[in-house]
Amino acid sequence: MTKIALVLGGGVSLGSYIGGAVSELLHACQTNSQSSDGGPVRIHVITGTSAGAINAALAARSLAINAELLPWIEKAWVDVASAEHLLNPNRTDRRAWLDDAAIEDLSRAMITADPASDDAFAATAGDPLRIGLTLANLYGVRYDMPYGFLNVPDRSFGTRRHADSVTFEFTRASRAGDGDWEDLRRAALASSAFPFAFPVRSLVRPRDDYPGATLPAGDDDVKMWYVDGGLFDTAPLGLAKHLVEKAADYRGDDWRYVLVEPTLRSSQVGPDGAAHPVTALTDLAADLTRAVLGQGAAQDWVRANKINARLEVLSALVERLPELNDRLHDPDEVGIGLKIGELAERVAEMQVALDTRLAERHAGPDPAGDYLDDQVARIEADERYDAVMSGTDSRAGRSRLAKLVFLLEAAGGLAGKDVMKLYLVAPREAGELTGDFLGNFGGFLNRAWRANDFRAGRRDARRMLEESLGDVISYDPLTEDHYTVEAMEPTWDMVPASTRNRLEAVLHGEADRVLSDLRPGGVASILSWAWKPVLKRLMVERAMRALQEAR
């Protein structure tokens, strides 16, 4: 059976691009003909971060509860994710530049809405449907790790892990009013809380989510504070792989990993390939945003491709093992079998000692032996190794070869790993998306930009489906106007006057807040009525000029 793991990257206002790609992918799966093996194509795993977390939550709701929600993903990103709603000069909560009240209301309406008569688990949804969101834990979770010195083996140091995640699981038994939907909604908003732009958010997490951590004494639940998950991982491919492997029979299915990542191909270079100089503070902020998101997007993707390359080398080496030593197949070569077995046992002991999850999974009297037995059974059943295993009919010979393959996997850091079928939905050219403007925040300023990026997401997802997944998904695309993308070069002059006025009003409010916190003494305090208005005007004018000069 073909199963999809959908990985949704971040990108702030580029969430409109991600939303377009998600809409096209869900439409394709819902209307596709059967896959090449005659079975349906189902989405079993969705991971997301930042804007991708919002889209992951919306996609999950559409798949598990209400398919009629799908068209509203476009309305959410194009009509609601607007500066007209996010810029509120009258708000009292000044913890961040943008007002998330509109997103709060929208998420409640779309992710935790009341049950409806058409509630149903979609045929294209995997059962279970697993959702994973990445988060940046603001204060981190403390772990005491051993140094590993031979002379002081008990010496440890404390470190804090800020990269965090939360997972959910929905089944055909899930209902619209279940509490998990509210937890998913809150987690999605926490994952998208870009620092300074949106307020920091808190989540209550069970202690069991952090085995081995040093947490404050207290109840079973711990309150933690989070910001944008894209700061550490804006393309959560590793989290998707973890959720895929939670299924006991995952190796028997045809898994396709589809990554939607609008920032993966972006770069701040000119036509001659040279980087643009930083000419304003807003340029620096925009470039830093792109750098953080770009680095987070690259790491999992690069790691997966390296693993795939090493697996190809391993397969080629395993196939030639009998050529390198024809005695490996001989059941009478007891000495070779003993040496391979002893070495495999030592490697298994080290792996169990270094991985607490393996130790917990094999908690019997001989955890290393149980782990090695499981790995031998896995390798013997793996079709990738059929050729080398078929060379011997003896049980001892098969076990010997499987243990040797286990050693080769361990040496390459490939124990239990499979080739990942990776597919990318992304713009072909850097700077192609209008939401790239102002460090990926510009899309909020113009509805036409968001609509254009949404159609670009649909277009690129359609291209990937037709060029790369045609063997498993065949569907009828929508009318061509859903994929028409205009060539736009966003500038400040294209921002509607009403939006510019609203932004200026917000800047006035921020300047008032800053100046009200000043407590000068003496004559300066007495004459504040004279110098504060002048300083406020200078602050607002300088901020507006910086925005107008920004790329």
PDB file of C-alpha atoms in Angstrom, residues 331-521:
ATOM      1  CA  PRO A 331      27.936 -23.824   7.697  1.00  0.00           C
ATOM      2  CA  ASP A 332      31.035 -25.746   8.790  1.00  0.00           C
ATOM      3  CA  GLU A 333      33.086 -22.583   9.256  1.00  0.00           C
ATOM      4  CA  VAL A 334      32.289 -22.387  12.962  1.00  0.00           C
ATOM      5  CA  GLY A 335      35.274 -20.180  13.805  1.00  0.00           C
ATOM      6  CA  ILE A 336      34.177 -17.401  11.467  1.00  0.00           C
ATOM      7  CA  GLY A 337      30.649 -17.617  12.870  1.00  0.00           C
ATOM      8  CA  LEU A 338      31.890 -17.294  16.463  1.00  0.00           C
ATOM      9  CA  LYS A 339      34.043 -14.244  15.714  1.00  0.00           C
ATOM     10  CA  ILE A 340      31.235 -12.477  13.856  1.00  0.00           C
ATOM     11  CA  GLY A 341      28.765 -13.376  16.620  1.00  0.00           C
ATOM     12  CA  GLU A 342      31.040 -12.092  19.423  1.00  0.00           C
ATOM     13  CA  LEU A 343      31.664  -8.818  17.612  1.00  0.00           C
ATOM     14  CA  ALA A 344      27.933  -8.372  16.905  1.00  0.00           C
ATOM     15  CA  GLU A 345      27.137  -8.942  20.591  1.00  0.00           C
ATOM     16  CA  ARG A 346      29.659  -6.298  21.663  1.00  0.00           C
ATOM     17  CA  VAL A 347      28.251  -3.767  19.199  1.00  0.00           C
ATOM     18  CA  ALA A 348      24.697  -4.529  20.376  1.00  0.00           C
ATOM     19  CA  GLU A 349      25.757  -4.009  24.008  1.00  0.00           C
ATOM     20  CA  MET A 350      27.243  -0.602  23.160  1.00  0.00           C
ATOM     21  CA  GLN A 351      24.175   0.494  21.209  1.00  0.00           C
ATOM     22  CA  VAL A 352      21.791  -0.480  24.007  1.00  0.00           C
ATOM     23  CA  ALA A 353      24.014   1.236  26.582  1.00  0.00           C
ATOM     24  CA  LEU A 354      24.065   4.486  24.581  1.00  0.00           C
ATOM     25  CA  ASP A 355      20.371   4.550  23.621  1.00  0.00           C
ATOM     26  CA  THR A 356      17.910   4.671  26.514  1.00  0.00           C
ATOM     27  CA  ARG A 357      14.995   3.995  24.160  1.00  0.00           C
ATOM     28  CA  LEU A 358      16.547   0.678  23.098  1.00  0.00           C
ATOM     29  CA  ALA A 359      17.115  -0.234  26.740  1.00  0.00           C
ATOM     30  CA  GLU A 360      13.483   0.544  27.597  1.00  0.00           C
ATOM     31  CA  ARG A 361      12.259  -1.475  24.587  1.00  0.00           C
ATOM     32  CA  HIS A 362      14.360  -4.509  25.585  1.00  0.00           C
ATOM     33  CA  ALA A 363      13.974  -4.529  29.359  1.00  0.00           C
ATOM     34  CA  GLY A 364      14.543  -8.272  29.917  1.00  0.00           C
ATOM     35  CA  PRO A 365      17.498  -9.918  31.639  1.00  0.00           C
ATOM     36  CA  ASP A 366      19.583  -9.733  28.437  1.00  0.00           C
ATOM     37  CA  PRO A 367      18.598  -6.487  26.627  1.00  0.00           C
ATOM     38  CA  ALA A 368      21.570  -6.547  24.242  1.00  0.00           C
ATOM     39  CA  GLY A 369      20.892 -10.144  23.253  1.00  0.00           C
ATOM     40  CA  ASP A 370      17.199  -9.454  22.696  1.00  0.00           C
ATOM     41  CA  TYR A 371      18.059  -6.388  20.604  1.00  0.00           C
ATOM     42  CA  LEU A 372      20.527  -8.367  18.468  1.00  0.00           C
ATOM     43  CA  ASP A 373      17.967 -11.147  17.936  1.00  0.00           C
ATOM     44  CA  ASP A 374      15.427  -8.562  16.738  1.00  0.00           C
ATOM     45  CA  GLN A 375      17.949  -7.048  14.335  1.00  0.00           C
ATOM     46  CA  VAL A 376      18.938 -10.449  12.919  1.00  0.00           C
ATOM     47  CA  ALA A 377      15.270 -11.313  12.338  1.00  0.00           C
ATOM     48  CA  ARG A 378      14.715  -7.932  10.652  1.00  0.00           C
ATOM     49  CA  ILE A 379      17.705  -8.319   8.348  1.00  0.00           C
ATOM     50  CA  GLU A 380      16.775 -11.874   7.371  1.00  0.00           C
ATOM     51  CA  ALA A 381      13.292 -10.678   6.406  1.00  0.00           C
ATOM     52  CA  ASP A 382      14.538  -7.569   4.526  1.00  0.00           C
ATOM     53  CA  GLU A 383      14.118  -8.027   0.765  1.00  0.00           C
ATOM     54  CA  ARG A 384      17.165  -5.821   0.152  1.00  0.00           C
ATOM     55  CA  TYR A 385      19.321  -8.647   1.476  1.00  0.00           C
ATOM     56  CA  ASP A 386      17.521 -11.526  -0.280  1.00  0.00           C
ATOM     57  CA  ALA A 387      20.323 -12.031  -2.777  1.00  0.00           C
ATOM     58  CA  VAL A 388      23.022 -12.582  -0.193  1.00  0.00           C
ATOM     59  CA  MET A 389      20.786 -14.624   2.120  1.00  0.00           C
ATOM     60  CA  SER A 390      19.667 -16.967  -0.656  1.00  0.00           C
ATOM     61  CA  GLY A 391      23.212 -18.249  -1.030  1.00  0.00           C
ATOM     62  CA  THR A 392      22.910 -20.499   2.009  1.00  0.00           C
ATOM     63  CA  ASP A 393      20.259 -22.953   3.144  1.00  0.00           C
ATOM     64  CA  SER A 394      21.576 -23.413   6.677  1.00  0.00           C
ATOM     65  CA  ARG A 395      20.173 -21.555   9.660  1.00  0.00           C
ATOM     66  CA  ALA A 396      23.686 -20.944  10.972  1.00  0.00           C
ATOM     67  CA  GLY A 397      24.795 -19.460   7.659  1.00  0.00           C
ATOM     68  CA  ARG A 398      21.842 -17.073   7.468  1.00  0.00           C
ATOM     69  CA  SER A 399      22.359 -15.947  11.060  1.00  0.00           C
ATOM     70  CA  ARG A 400      26.081 -15.390  10.406  1.00  0.00           C
ATOM     71  CA  LEU A 401      25.392 -13.273   7.330  1.00  0.00           C
ATOM     72  CA  ALA A 402      22.669 -11.298   9.102  1.00  0.00           C
ATOM     73  CA  LYS A 403      25.042 -10.485  11.965  1.00  0.00           C
ATOM     74  CA  LEU A 404      27.695  -9.371   9.507  1.00  0.00           C
ATOM     75  CA  VAL A 405      25.158  -7.086   7.796  1.00  0.00           C
ATOM     76  CA  PHE A 406      24.227  -5.766  11.256  1.00  0.00           C
ATOM     77  CA  LEU A 407      27.889  -4.888  11.856  1.00  0.00           C
ATOM     78  CA  LEU A 408      28.133  -3.094   8.512  1.00  0.00           C
ATOM     79  CA  GLU A 409      24.937  -1.154   9.263  1.00  0.00           C
ATOM     80  CA  ALA A 410      26.260  -0.152  12.683  1.00  0.00           C
ATOM     81  CA  ALA A 411      29.596   0.981  11.210  1.00  0.00           C
ATOM     82  CA  GLY A 412      27.754   3.268   8.802  1.00  0.00           C
ATOM     83  CA  GLY A 413      25.208   4.488  11.359  1.00  0.00           C
ATOM     84  CA  LEU A 414      22.486   2.794   9.326  1.00  0.00           C
ATOM     85  CA  ALA A 415      21.063   0.256  11.781  1.00  0.00           C
ATOM     86  CA  GLY A 416      17.392  -0.267  10.942  1.00  0.00           C
ATOM     87  CA  LYS A 417      17.286   2.590   8.415  1.00  0.00           C
ATOM     88  CA  ASP A 418      15.558   2.397   5.049  1.00  0.00           C
ATOM     89  CA  VAL A 419      15.938   4.400   1.877  1.00  0.00           C
ATOM     90  CA  MET A 420      13.517   7.300   2.114  1.00  0.00           C
ATOM     91  CA  LYS A 421      11.619   8.180  -1.040  1.00  0.00           C
ATOM     92  CA  LEU A 422      11.869  11.967  -0.891  1.00  0.00           C
ATOM     93  CA  TYR A 423       9.825  14.432  -2.936  1.00  0.00           C
ATOM     94  CA  LEU A 424      10.096  18.214  -2.777  1.00  0.00           C
ATOM     95  CA  VAL A 425       7.450  20.864  -3.418  1.00  0.00           C
ATOM     96  CA  ALA A 426       9.282  24.188  -3.668  1.00  0.00           C
ATOM     97  CA  PRO A 427       9.703  27.129  -6.040  1.00  0.00           C
ATOM     98  CA  ARG A 428      12.168  26.470  -8.838  1.00  0.00           C
ATOM     99  CA  GLU A 429      13.759  29.894  -8.611  1.00  0.00           C
ATOM    100  CA  ALA A 430      14.920  31.927  -5.613  1.00  0.00           C
ATOM    101  CA  GLY A 431      12.866  35.041  -4.936  1.00  0.00           C
ATOM    102  CA  GLU A 432       9.944  33.712  -6.971  1.00  0.00           C
ATOM    103  CA  LEU A 433       7.433  34.129  -4.127  1.00  0.00           C
ATOM    104  CA  THR A 434       6.095  37.560  -3.250  1.00  0.00           C
ATOM    105  CA  GLY A 435       5.844  36.548   0.410  1.00  0.00           C
ATOM    106  CA  ASP A 436       9.674  36.567   0.519  1.00  0.00           C
ATOM    107  CA  PHE A 437       9.445  40.363   0.871  1.00  0.00           C
ATOM    108  CA  LEU A 438      10.503  41.768   4.282  1.00  0.00           C
ATOM    109  CA  GLY A 439      12.004  38.511   5.497  1.00  0.00           C
ATOM    110  CA  ASN A 440       8.912  36.411   4.712  1.00  0.00           C
ATOM    111  CA  PHE A 441       6.576  38.828   6.527  1.00  0.00           C
ATOM    112  CA  GLY A 442       5.688  40.859   3.429  1.00  0.00           C
ATOM    113  CA  GLY A 443       2.861  38.590   2.333  1.00  0.00           C
ATOM    114  CA  PHE A 444       0.736  39.883   5.199  1.00  0.00           C
ATOM    115  CA  LEU A 445       0.716  43.355   3.600  1.00  0.00           C
ATOM    116  CA  ASN A 446      -1.025  42.593   0.319  1.00  0.00           C
ATOM    117  CA  ARG A 447      -3.863  40.184  -0.421  1.00  0.00           C
ATOM    118  CA  ALA A 448      -2.799  39.850  -4.073  1.00  0.00           C
ATOM    119  CA  TRP A 449       0.628  38.636  -2.951  1.00  0.00           C
ATOM    120  CA  ARG A 450      -0.847  35.958  -0.705  1.00  0.00           C
ATOM    121  CA  ALA A 451      -3.277  34.816  -3.404  1.00  0.00           C
ATOM    122  CA  ASN A 452      -0.422  34.624  -5.911  1.00  0.00           C
ATOM    123  CA  ASP A 453       1.710  32.542  -3.526  1.00  0.00           C
ATOM    124  CA  PHE A 454      -1.238  30.242  -2.773  1.00  0.00           C
ATOM    125  CA  ARG A 455      -1.620  29.549  -6.501  1.00  0.00           C
ATOM    126  CA  ALA A 456       2.159  29.004  -6.721  1.00  0.00           C
ATOM    127  CA  GLY A 457       1.873  26.345  -4.020  1.00  0.00           C
ATOM    128  CA  ARG A 458      -0.895  24.634  -5.979  1.00  0.00           C
ATOM    129  CA  ARG A 459       1.127  24.863  -9.199  1.00  0.00           C
ATOM    130  CA  ASP A 460       4.309  23.393  -7.701  1.00  0.00           C
ATOM    131  CA  ALA A 461       2.418  20.588  -5.935  1.00  0.00           C
ATOM    132  CA  ARG A 462       0.650  19.738  -9.201  1.00  0.00           C
ATOM    133  CA  ARG A 463       3.982  19.665 -11.032  1.00  0.00           C
ATOM    134  CA  MET A 464       5.496  17.315  -8.438  1.00  0.00           C
ATOM    135  CA  LEU A 465       2.444  15.038  -8.542  1.00  0.00           C
ATOM    136  CA  GLU A 466       2.423  14.795 -12.318  1.00  0.00           C
ATOM    137  CA  GLU A 467       6.195  14.476 -12.800  1.00  0.00           C
ATOM    138  CA  SER A 468       7.162  12.360  -9.772  1.00  0.00           C
ATOM    139  CA  LEU A 469       4.148  10.639  -8.206  1.00  0.00           C
ATOM    140  CA  GLY A 470       2.272   9.735 -11.348  1.00  0.00           C
ATOM    141  CA  ASP A 471       2.941   6.060 -10.619  1.00  0.00           C
ATOM    142  CA  VAL A 472       0.696   6.153  -7.555  1.00  0.00           C
ATOM    143  CA  ILE A 473      -1.578   9.198  -7.945  1.00  0.00           C
ATOM    144  CA  SER A 474      -3.629  10.035 -11.009  1.00  0.00           C
ATOM    145  CA  TYR A 475      -6.134  12.849 -10.594  1.00  0.00           C
ATOM    146  CA  ASP A 476      -7.956  15.592 -12.450  1.00  0.00           C
ATOM    147  CA  PRO A 477      -6.477  19.031 -11.632  1.00  0.00           C
ATOM    148  CA  LEU A 478      -8.687  22.036 -11.132  1.00  0.00           C
ATOM    149  CA  THR A 479      -9.205  24.711 -13.782  1.00  0.00           C
ATOM    150  CA  GLU A 480      -6.051  26.481 -14.971  1.00  0.00           C
ATOM    151  CA  ASP A 481      -6.849  29.728 -13.159  1.00  0.00           C
ATOM    152  CA  HIS A 482      -6.065  27.902  -9.884  1.00  0.00           C
ATOM    153  CA  TYR A 483      -2.446  27.522 -11.033  1.00  0.00           C
ATOM    154  CA  THR A 484      -1.819  30.838 -12.807  1.00  0.00           C
ATOM    155  CA  VAL A 485       1.010  32.710 -11.110  1.00  0.00           C
ATOM    156  CA  GLU A 486       1.800  36.296 -12.053  1.00  0.00           C
ATOM    157  CA  ALA A 487       5.338  37.663 -12.155  1.00  0.00           C
ATOM    158  CA  MET A 488       5.446  40.201  -9.329  1.00  0.00           C
ATOM    159  CA  GLU A 489       8.277  42.247  -7.834  1.00  0.00           C
ATOM    160  CA  PRO A 490       6.911  43.347  -4.449  1.00  0.00           C
ATOM    161  CA  THR A 491       7.741  46.889  -3.378  1.00  0.00           C
ATOM    162  CA  TRP A 492       6.553  49.171  -0.611  1.00  0.00           C
ATOM    163  CA  ASP A 493       4.567  51.233  -3.135  1.00  0.00           C
ATOM    164  CA  MET A 494       2.376  48.173  -3.823  1.00  0.00           C
ATOM    165  CA  VAL A 495       1.204  48.017  -0.207  1.00  0.00           C
ATOM    166  CA  PRO A 496      -2.352  49.409   0.048  1.00  0.00           C
ATOM    167  CA  ALA A 497      -2.618  52.854   1.625  1.00  0.00           C
ATOM    168  CA  SER A 498      -4.988  51.537   4.311  1.00  0.00           C
ATOM    169  CA  THR A 499      -2.371  48.985   5.374  1.00  0.00           C
ATOM    170  CA  ARG A 500       0.404  51.591   5.446  1.00  0.00           C
ATOM    171  CA  ASN A 501      -1.775  53.841   7.587  1.00  0.00           C
ATOM    172  CA  ARG A 502      -2.547  50.991   9.934  1.00  0.00           C
ATOM    173  CA  LEU A 503       1.130  50.122  10.258  1.00  0.00           C
ATOM    174  CA  GLU A 504       1.974  53.732  11.017  1.00  0.00           C
ATOM    175  CA  ALA A 505      -0.720  53.781  13.716  1.00  0.00           C
ATOM    176  CA  VAL A 506       0.811  50.653  15.265  1.00  0.00           C
ATOM    177  CA  LEU A 507       4.239  52.305  15.233  1.00  0.00           C
ATOM    178  CA  HIS A 508       2.756  55.319  17.042  1.00  0.00           C
ATOM    179  CA  GLY A 509       1.352  52.973  19.680  1.00  0.00           C
ATOM    180  CA  GLU A 510       4.693  51.220  20.108  1.00  0.00           C
ATOM    181  CA  ALA A 511       6.499  54.553  20.376  1.00  0.00           C
ATOM    182  CA  ASP A 512       4.034  55.678  23.060  1.00  0.00           C
ATOM    183  CA  ARG A 513       4.700  52.473  24.986  1.00  0.00           C
ATOM    184  CA  VAL A 514       8.483  52.929  24.828  1.00  0.00           C
ATOM    185  CA  LEU A 515       8.334  56.567  25.811  1.00  0.00           C
ATOM    186  CA  SER A 516       5.918  55.925  28.663  1.00  0.00           C
ATOM    187  CA  ASP A 517       8.488  53.582  30.199  1.00  0.00           C
ATOM    188  CA  LEU A 518      11.119  56.337  30.262  1.00  0.00           C
ATOM    189  CA  ARG A 519      11.536  57.942  33.688  1.00  0.00           C
ATOM    190  CA  PRO A 520      13.970  60.858  33.226  1.00  0.00           C
ATOM    191  CA  GLY A 521      14.727  63.028  36.198  1.00  0.00           C
TER     192      GLY A 521
END
